[in-house]
mmCIF file of N, CA and C and ligand atoms in Angstrom:
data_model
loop_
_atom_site.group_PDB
_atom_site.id
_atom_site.type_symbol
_atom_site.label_atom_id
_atom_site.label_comp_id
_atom_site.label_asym_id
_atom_site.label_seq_id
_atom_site.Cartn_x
_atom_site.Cartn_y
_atom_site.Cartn_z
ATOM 1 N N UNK A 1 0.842 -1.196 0.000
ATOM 2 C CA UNK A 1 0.000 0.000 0.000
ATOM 3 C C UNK A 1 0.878 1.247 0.000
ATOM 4 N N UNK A 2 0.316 2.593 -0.943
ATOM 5 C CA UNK A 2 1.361 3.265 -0.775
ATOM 6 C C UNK A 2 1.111 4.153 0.961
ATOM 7 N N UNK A 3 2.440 5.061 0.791
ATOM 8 C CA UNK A 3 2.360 5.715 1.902
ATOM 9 C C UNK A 3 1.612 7.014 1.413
ATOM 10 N N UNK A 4 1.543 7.530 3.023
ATOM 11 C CA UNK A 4 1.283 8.595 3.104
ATOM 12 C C UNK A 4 2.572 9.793 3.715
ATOM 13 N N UNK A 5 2.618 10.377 2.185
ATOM 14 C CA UNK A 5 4.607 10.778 3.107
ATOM 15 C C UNK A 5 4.176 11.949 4.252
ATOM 16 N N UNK A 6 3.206 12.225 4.605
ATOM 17 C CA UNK A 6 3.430 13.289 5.506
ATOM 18 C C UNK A 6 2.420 12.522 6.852
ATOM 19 N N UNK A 7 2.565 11.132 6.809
ATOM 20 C CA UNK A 7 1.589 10.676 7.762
ATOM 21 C C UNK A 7 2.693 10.612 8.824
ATOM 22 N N UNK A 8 2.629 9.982 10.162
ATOM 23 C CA UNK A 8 3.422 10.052 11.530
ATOM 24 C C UNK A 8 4.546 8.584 11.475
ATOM 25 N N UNK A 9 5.319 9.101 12.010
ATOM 26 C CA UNK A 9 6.481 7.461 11.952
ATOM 27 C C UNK A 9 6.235 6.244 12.692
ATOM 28 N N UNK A 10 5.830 5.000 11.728
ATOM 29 C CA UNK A 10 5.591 4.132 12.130
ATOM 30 C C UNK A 10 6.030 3.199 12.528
ATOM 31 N N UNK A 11 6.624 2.658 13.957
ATOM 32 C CA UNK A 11 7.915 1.870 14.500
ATOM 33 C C UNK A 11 8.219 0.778 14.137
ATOM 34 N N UNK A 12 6.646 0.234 13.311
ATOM 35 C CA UNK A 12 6.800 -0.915 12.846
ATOM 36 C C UNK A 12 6.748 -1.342 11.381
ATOM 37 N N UNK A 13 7.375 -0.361 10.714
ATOM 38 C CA UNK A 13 7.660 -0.588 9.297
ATOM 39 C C UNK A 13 8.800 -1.425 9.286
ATOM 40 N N UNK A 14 9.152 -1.769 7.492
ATOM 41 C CA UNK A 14 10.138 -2.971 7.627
ATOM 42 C C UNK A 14 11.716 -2.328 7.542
ATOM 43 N N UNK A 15 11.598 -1.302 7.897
ATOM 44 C CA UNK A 15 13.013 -0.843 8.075
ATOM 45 C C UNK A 15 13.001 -0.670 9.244
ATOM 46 N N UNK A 16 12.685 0.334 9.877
ATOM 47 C CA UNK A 16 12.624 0.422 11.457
ATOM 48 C C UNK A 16 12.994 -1.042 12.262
ATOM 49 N N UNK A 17 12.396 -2.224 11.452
ATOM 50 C CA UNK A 17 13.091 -2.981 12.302
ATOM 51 C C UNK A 17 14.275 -3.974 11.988
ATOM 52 N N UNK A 18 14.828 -3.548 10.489
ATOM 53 C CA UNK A 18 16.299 -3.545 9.807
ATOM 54 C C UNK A 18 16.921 -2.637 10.812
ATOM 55 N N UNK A 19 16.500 -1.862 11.094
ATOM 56 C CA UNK A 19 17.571 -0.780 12.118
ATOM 57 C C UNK A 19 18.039 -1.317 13.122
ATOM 58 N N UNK A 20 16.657 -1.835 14.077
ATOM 59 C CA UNK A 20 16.884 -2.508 15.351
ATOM 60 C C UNK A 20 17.770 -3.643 15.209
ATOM 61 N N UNK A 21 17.746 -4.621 13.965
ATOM 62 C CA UNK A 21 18.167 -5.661 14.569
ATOM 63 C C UNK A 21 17.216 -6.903 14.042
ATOM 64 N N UNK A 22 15.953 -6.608 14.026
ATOM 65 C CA UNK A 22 15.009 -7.825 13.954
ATOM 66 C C UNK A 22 14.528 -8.697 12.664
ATOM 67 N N UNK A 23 15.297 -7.866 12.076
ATOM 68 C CA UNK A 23 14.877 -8.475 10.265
ATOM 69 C C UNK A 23 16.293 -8.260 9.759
ATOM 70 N N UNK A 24 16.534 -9.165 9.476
ATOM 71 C CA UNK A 24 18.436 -9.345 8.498
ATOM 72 C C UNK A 24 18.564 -9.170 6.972
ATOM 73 N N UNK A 25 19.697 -8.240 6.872
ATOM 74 C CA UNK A 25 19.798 -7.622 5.852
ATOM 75 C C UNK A 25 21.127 -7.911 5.537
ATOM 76 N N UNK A 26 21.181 -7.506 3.922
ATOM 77 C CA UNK A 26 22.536 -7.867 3.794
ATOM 78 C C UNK A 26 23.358 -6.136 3.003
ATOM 79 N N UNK A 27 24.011 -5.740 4.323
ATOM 80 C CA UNK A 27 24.910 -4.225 4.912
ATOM 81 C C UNK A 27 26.101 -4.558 3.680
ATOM 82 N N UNK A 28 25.475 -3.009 3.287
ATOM 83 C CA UNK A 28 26.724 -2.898 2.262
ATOM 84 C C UNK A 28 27.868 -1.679 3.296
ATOM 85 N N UNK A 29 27.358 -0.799 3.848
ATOM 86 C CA UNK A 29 27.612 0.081 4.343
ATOM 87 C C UNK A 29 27.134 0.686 5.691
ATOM 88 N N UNK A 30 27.085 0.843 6.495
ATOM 89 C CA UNK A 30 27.171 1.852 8.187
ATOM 90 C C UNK A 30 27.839 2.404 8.686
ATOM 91 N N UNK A 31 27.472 3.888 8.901
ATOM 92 C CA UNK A 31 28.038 4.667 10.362
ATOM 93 C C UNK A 31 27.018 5.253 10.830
ATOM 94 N N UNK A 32 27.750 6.390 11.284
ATOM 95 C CA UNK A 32 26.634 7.131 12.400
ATOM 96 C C UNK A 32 24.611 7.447 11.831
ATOM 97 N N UNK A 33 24.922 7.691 10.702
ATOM 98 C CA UNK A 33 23.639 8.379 10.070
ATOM 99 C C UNK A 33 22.908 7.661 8.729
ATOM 100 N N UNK A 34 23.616 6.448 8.250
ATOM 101 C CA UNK A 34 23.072 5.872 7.200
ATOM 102 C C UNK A 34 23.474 4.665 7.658
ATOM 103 N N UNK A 35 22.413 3.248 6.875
ATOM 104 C CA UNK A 35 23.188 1.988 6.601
ATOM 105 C C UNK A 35 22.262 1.844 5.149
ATOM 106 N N UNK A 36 23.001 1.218 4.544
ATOM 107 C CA UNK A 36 22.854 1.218 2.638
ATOM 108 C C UNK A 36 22.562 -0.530 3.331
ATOM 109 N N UNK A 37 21.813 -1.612 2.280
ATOM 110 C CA UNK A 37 21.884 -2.621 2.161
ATOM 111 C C UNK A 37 21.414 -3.173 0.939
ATOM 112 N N UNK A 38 21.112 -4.160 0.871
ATOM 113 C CA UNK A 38 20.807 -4.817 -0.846
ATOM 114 C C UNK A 38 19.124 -4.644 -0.612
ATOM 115 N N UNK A 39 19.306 -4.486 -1.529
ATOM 116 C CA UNK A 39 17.501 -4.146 -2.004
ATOM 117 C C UNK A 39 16.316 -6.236 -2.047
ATOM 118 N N UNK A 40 15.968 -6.012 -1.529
ATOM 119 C CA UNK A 40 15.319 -7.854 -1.383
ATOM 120 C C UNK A 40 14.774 -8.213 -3.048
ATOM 121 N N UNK A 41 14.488 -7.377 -3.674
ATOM 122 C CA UNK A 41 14.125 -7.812 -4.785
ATOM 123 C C UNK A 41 14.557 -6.870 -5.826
ATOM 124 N N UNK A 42 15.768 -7.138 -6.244
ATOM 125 C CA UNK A 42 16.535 -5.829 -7.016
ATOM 126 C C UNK A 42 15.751 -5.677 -8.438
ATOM 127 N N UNK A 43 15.883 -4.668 -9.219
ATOM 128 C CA UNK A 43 15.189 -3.933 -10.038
ATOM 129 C C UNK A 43 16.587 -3.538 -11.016
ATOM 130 N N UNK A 44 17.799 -3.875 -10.903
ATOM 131 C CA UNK A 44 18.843 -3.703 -11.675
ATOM 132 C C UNK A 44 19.792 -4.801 -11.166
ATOM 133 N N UNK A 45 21.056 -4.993 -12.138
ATOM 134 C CA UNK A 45 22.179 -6.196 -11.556
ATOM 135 C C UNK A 45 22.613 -5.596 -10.145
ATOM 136 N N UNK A 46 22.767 -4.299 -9.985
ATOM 137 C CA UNK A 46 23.300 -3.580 -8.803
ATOM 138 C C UNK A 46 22.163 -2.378 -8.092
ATOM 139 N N UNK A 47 21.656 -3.229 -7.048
ATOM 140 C CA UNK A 47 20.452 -2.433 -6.241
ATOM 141 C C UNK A 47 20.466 -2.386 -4.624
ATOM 142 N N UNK A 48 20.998 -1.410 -4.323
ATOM 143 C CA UNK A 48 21.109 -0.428 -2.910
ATOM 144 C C UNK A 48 20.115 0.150 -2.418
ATOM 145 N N UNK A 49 19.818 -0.206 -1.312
ATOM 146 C CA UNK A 49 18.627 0.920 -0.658
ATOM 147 C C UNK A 49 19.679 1.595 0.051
ATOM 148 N N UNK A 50 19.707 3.118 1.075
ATOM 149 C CA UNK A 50 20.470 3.736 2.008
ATOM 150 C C UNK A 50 19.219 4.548 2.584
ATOM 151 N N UNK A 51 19.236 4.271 4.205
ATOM 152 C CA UNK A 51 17.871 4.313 5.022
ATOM 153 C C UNK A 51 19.372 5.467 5.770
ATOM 154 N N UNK A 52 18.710 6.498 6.385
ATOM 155 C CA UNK A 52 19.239 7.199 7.103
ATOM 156 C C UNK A 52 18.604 6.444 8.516
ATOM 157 N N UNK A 53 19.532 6.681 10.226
ATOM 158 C CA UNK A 53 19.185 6.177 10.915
ATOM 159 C C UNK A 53 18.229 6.534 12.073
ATOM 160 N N UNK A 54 17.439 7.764 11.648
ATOM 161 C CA UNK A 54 16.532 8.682 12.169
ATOM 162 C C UNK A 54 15.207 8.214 11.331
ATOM 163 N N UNK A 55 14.111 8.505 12.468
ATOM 164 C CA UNK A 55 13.028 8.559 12.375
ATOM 165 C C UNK A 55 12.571 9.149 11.242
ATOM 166 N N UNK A 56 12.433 8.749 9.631
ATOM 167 C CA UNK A 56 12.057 10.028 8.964
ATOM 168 C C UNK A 56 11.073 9.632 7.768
ATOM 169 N N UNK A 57 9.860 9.454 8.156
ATOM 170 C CA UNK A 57 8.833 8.797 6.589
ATOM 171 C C UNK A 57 9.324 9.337 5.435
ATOM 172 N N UNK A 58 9.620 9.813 5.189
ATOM 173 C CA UNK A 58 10.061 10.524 3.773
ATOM 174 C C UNK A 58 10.382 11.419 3.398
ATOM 175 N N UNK A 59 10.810 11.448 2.183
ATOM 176 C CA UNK A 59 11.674 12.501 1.881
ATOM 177 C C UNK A 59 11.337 13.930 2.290
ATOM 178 N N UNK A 60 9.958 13.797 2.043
ATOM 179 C CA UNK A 60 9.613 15.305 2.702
ATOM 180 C C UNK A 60 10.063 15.632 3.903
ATOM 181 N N UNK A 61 9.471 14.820 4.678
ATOM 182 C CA UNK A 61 9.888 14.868 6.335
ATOM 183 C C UNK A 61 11.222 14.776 6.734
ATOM 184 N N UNK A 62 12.490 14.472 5.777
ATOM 185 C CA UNK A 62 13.830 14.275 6.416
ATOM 186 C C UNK A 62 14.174 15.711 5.964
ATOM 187 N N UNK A 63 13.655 16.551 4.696
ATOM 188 C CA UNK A 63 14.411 17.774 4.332
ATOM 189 C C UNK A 63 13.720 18.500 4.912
ATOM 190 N N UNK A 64 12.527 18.547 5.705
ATOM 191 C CA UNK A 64 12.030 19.219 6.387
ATOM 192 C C UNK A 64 12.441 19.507 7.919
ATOM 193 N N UNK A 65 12.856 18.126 8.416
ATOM 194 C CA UNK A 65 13.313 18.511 9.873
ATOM 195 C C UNK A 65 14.609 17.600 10.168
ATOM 196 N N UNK A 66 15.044 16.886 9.429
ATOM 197 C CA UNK A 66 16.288 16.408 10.036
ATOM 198 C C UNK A 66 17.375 17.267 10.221
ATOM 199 N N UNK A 67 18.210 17.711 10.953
ATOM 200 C CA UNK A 67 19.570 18.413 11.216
ATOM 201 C C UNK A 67 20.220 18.203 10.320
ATOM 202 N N UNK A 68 20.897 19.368 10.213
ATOM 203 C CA UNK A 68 22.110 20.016 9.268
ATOM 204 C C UNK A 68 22.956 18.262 9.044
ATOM 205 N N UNK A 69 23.264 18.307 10.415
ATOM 206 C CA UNK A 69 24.248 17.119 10.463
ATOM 207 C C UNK A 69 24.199 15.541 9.768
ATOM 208 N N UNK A 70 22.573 15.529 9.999
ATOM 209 C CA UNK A 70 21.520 14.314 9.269
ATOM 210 C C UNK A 70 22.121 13.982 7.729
ATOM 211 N N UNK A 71 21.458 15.665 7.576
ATOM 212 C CA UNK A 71 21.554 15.293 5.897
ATOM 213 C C UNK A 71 22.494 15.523 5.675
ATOM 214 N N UNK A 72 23.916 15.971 5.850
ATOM 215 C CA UNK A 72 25.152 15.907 5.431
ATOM 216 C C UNK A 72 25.557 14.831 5.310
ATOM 217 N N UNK A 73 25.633 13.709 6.771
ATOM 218 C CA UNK A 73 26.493 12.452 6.717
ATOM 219 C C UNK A 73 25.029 11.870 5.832
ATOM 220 N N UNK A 74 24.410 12.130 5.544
ATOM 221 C CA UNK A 74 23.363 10.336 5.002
ATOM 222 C C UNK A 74 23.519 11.142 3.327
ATOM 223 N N UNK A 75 23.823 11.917 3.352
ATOM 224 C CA UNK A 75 23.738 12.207 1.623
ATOM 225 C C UNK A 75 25.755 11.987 1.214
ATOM 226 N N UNK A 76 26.442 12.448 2.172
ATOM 227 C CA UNK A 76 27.600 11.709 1.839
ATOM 228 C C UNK A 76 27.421 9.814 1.691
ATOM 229 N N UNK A 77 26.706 9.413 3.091
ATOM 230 C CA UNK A 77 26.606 7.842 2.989
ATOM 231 C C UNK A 77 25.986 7.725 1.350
ATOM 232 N N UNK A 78 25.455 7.884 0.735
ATOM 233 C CA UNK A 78 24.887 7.978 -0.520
ATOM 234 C C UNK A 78 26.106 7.701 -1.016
ATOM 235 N N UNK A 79 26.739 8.931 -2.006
ATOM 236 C CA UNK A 79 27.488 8.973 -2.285
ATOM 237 C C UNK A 79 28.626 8.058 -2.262
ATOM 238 N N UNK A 80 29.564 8.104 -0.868
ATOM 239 C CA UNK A 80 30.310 7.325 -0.471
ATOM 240 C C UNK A 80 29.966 5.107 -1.042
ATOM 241 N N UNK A 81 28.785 5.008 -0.585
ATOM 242 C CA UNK A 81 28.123 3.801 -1.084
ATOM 243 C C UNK A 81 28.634 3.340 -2.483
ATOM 244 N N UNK A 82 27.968 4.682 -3.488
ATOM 245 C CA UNK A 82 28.060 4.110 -4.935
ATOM 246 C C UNK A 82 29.619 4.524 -5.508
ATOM 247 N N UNK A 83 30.466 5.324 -4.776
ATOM 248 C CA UNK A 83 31.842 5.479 -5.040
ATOM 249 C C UNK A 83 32.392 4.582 -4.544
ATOM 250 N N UNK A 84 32.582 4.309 -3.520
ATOM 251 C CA UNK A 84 33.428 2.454 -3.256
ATOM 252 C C UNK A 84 33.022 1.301 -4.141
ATOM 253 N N UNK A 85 31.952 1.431 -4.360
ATOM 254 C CA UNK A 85 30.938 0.435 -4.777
ATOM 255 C C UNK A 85 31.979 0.204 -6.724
ATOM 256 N N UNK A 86 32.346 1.284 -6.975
ATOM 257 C CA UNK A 86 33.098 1.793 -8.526
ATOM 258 C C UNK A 86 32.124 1.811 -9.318
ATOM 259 N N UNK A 87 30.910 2.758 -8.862
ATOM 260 C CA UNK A 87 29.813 2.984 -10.107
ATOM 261 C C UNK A 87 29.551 4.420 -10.396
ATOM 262 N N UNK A 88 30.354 5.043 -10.282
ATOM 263 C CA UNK A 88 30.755 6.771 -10.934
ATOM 264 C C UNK A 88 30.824 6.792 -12.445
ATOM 265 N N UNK A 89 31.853 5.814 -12.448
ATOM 266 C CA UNK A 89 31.800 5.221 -13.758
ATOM 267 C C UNK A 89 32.093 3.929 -13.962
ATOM 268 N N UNK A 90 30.595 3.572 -14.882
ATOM 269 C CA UNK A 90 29.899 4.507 -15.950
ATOM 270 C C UNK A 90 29.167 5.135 -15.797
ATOM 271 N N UNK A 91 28.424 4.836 -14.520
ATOM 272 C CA UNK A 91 27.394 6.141 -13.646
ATOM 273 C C UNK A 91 26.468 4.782 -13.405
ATOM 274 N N UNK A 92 25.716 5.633 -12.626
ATOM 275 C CA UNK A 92 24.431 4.896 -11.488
ATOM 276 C C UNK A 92 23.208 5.752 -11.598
ATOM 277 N N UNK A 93 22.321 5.277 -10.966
ATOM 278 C CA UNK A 93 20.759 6.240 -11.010
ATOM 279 C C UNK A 93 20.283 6.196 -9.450
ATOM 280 N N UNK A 94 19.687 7.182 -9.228
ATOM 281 C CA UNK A 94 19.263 7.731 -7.819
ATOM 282 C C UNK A 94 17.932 8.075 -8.088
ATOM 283 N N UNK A 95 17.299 7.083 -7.176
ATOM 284 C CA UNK A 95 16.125 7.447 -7.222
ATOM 285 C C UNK A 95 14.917 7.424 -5.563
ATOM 286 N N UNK A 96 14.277 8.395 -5.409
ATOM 287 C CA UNK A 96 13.486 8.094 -4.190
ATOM 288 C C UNK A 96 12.128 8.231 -4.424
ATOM 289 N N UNK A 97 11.105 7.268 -3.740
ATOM 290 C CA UNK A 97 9.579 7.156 -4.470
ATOM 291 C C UNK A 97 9.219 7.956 -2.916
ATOM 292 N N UNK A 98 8.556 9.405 -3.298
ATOM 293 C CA UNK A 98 7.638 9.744 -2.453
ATOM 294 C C UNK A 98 5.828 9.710 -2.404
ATOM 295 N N UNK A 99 5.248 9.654 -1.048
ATOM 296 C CA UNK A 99 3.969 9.532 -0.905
ATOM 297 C C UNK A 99 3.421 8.619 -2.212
ATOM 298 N N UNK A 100 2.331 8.108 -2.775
ATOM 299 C CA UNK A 100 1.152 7.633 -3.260
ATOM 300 C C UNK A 100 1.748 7.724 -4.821
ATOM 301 N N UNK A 101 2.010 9.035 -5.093
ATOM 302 C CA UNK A 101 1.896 9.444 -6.829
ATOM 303 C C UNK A 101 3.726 8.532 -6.967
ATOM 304 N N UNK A 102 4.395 9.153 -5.883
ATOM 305 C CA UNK A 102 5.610 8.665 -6.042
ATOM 306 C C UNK A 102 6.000 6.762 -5.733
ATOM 307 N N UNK A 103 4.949 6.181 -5.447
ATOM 308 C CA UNK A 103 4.519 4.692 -5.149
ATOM 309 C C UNK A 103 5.542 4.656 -4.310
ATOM 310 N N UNK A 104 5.636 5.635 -3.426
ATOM 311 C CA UNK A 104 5.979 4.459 -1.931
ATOM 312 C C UNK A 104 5.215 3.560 -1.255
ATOM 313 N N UNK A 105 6.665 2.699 -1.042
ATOM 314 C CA UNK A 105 5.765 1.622 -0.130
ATOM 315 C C UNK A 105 6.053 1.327 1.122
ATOM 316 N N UNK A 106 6.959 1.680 1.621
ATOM 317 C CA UNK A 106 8.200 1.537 2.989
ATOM 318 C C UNK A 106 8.208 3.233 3.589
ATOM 319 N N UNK A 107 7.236 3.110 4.674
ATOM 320 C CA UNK A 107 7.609 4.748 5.397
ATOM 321 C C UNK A 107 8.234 5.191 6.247
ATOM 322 N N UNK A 108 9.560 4.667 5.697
ATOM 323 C CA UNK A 108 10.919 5.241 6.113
ATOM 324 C C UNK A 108 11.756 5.249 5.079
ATOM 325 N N UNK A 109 12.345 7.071 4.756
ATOM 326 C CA UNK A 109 12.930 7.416 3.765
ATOM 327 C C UNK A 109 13.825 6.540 3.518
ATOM 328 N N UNK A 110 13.905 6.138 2.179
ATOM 329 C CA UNK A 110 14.949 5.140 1.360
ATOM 330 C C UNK A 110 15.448 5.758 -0.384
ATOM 331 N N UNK A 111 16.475 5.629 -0.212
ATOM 332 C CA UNK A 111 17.383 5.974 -1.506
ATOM 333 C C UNK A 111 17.604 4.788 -2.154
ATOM 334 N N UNK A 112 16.984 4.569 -3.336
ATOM 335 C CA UNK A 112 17.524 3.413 -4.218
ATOM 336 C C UNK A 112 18.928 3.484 -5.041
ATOM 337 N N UNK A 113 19.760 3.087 -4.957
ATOM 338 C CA UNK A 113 20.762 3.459 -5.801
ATOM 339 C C UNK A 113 20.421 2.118 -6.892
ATOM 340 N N UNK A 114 20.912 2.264 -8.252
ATOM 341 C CA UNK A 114 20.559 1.495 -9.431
ATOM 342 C C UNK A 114 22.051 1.635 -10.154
ATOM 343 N N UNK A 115 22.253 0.459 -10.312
ATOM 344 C CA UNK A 115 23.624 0.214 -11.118
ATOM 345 C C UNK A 115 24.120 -1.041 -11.712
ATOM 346 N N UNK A 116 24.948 -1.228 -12.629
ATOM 347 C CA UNK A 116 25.175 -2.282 -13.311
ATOM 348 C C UNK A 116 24.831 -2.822 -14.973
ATOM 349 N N UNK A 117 24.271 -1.452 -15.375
ATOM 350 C CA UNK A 117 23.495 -1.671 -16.505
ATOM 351 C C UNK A 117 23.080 -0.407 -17.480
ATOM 352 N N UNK A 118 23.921 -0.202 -18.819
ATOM 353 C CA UNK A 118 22.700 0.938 -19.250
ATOM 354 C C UNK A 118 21.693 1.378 -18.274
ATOM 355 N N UNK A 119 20.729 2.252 -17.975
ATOM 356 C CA UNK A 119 19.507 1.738 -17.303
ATOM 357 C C UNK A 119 18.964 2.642 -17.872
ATOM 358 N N UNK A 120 18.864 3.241 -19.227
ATOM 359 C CA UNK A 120 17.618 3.849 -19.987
ATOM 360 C C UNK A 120 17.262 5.288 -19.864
ATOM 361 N N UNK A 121 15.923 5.574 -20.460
ATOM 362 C CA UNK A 121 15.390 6.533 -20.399
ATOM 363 C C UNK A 121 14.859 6.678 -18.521
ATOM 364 N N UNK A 122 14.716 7.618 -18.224
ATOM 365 C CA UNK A 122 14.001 7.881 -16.584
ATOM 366 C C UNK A 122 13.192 7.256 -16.386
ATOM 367 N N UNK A 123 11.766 7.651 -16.802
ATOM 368 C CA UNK A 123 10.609 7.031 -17.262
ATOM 369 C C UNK A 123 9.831 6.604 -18.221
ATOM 370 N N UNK A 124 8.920 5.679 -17.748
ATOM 371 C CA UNK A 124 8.311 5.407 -18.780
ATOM 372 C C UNK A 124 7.092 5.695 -18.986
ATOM 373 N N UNK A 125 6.479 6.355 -20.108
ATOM 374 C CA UNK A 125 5.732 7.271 -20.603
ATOM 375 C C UNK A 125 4.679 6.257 -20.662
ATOM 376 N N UNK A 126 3.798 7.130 -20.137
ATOM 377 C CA UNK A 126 1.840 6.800 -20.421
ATOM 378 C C UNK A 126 1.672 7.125 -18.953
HETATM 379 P P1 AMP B 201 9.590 1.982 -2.423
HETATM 380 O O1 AMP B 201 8.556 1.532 -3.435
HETATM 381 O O2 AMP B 201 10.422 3.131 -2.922
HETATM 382 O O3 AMP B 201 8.981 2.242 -1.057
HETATM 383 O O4 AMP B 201 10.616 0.788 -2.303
HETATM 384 C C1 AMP B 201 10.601 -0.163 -1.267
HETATM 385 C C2 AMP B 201 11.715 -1.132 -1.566
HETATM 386 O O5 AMP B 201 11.987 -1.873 -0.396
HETATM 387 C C3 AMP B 201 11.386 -2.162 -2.672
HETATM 388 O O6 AMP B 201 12.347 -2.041 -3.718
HETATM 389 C C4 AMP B 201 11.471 -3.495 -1.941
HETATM 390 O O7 AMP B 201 11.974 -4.526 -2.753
HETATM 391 C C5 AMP B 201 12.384 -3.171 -0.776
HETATM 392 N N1 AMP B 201 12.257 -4.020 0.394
HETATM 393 C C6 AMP B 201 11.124 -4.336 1.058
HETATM 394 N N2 AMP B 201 11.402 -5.131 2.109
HETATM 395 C C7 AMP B 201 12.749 -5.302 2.120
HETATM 396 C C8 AMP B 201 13.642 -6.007 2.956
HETATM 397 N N3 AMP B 201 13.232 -6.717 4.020
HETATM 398 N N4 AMP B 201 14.967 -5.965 2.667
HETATM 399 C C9 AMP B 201 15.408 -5.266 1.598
HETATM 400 N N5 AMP B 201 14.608 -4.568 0.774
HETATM 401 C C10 AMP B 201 13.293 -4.599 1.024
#
């Protein structure tokens, strides 16, 4: 079901409890403010989610109130991810699905990173 990106944080989404501990993932990356892991059902040869480690449904809500500090280290963790990773070049795609129109489905902000492949036009039209 999609989300509602400006609805309240829900403790029991399936990241929130990737964070804790209670659902196993396979960690490409962690520190203080991000952990990146493999996407459960990838959508390219090379598919990254990167969940910042704060409370934050979505994108709206993390550029809206997370600290200076937030979005510095989790948009470096980004970054940092697909540069170790050696997908600068030939390049990678960044993408984040907000609220309903944007088909989220997980309401806790997530960065898809996409790599390994041509990967086309943006979208697809109709
Ligand atoms: P979105 O549509 O942007 O909310 O994307 C949610 C993503 O989370 C999808 O690509 C799912 O395959 C992925 N996903 C859901 N559950 C898990 C999980 N337990 N571990 C890794 N990825 C997951």
């Amino acid at each position: 079901m999609a989300v509602d990106a400006t609805q309240a944080y829900d403790d029991n989404n399936i990241f929130a409890k990737i964070l804790r501990g209670e659902i196993p993932n396979k960690t490409v990356y962690e520190d203080e403010y991000a952990l990146a892991f493999h996407d459960i059902n990838p959508q390219a040869p090379h598919h990254v989610l990167v969940i910042p480690k704060g409370k934050y449904v979505s994108w709206d809500d993390f550029s809206a109130t997370a600290s200076d500090a937030e979005i510095a280290g989790f948009t470096r963790a980004v970054g940092h991810v697909a540069r170790e990773a050696g997908w600068v070049v030939p390049g990678y795609r960044l993408l984040v699905n907000i609220g309903q129109d944007g088909h989220q489905e997980v309401p806790h902000l997530h960065v898809h990173i996409f790599a390994g492949k041509p990967l086309g036009p943006m979208l697809v039209r109709g």
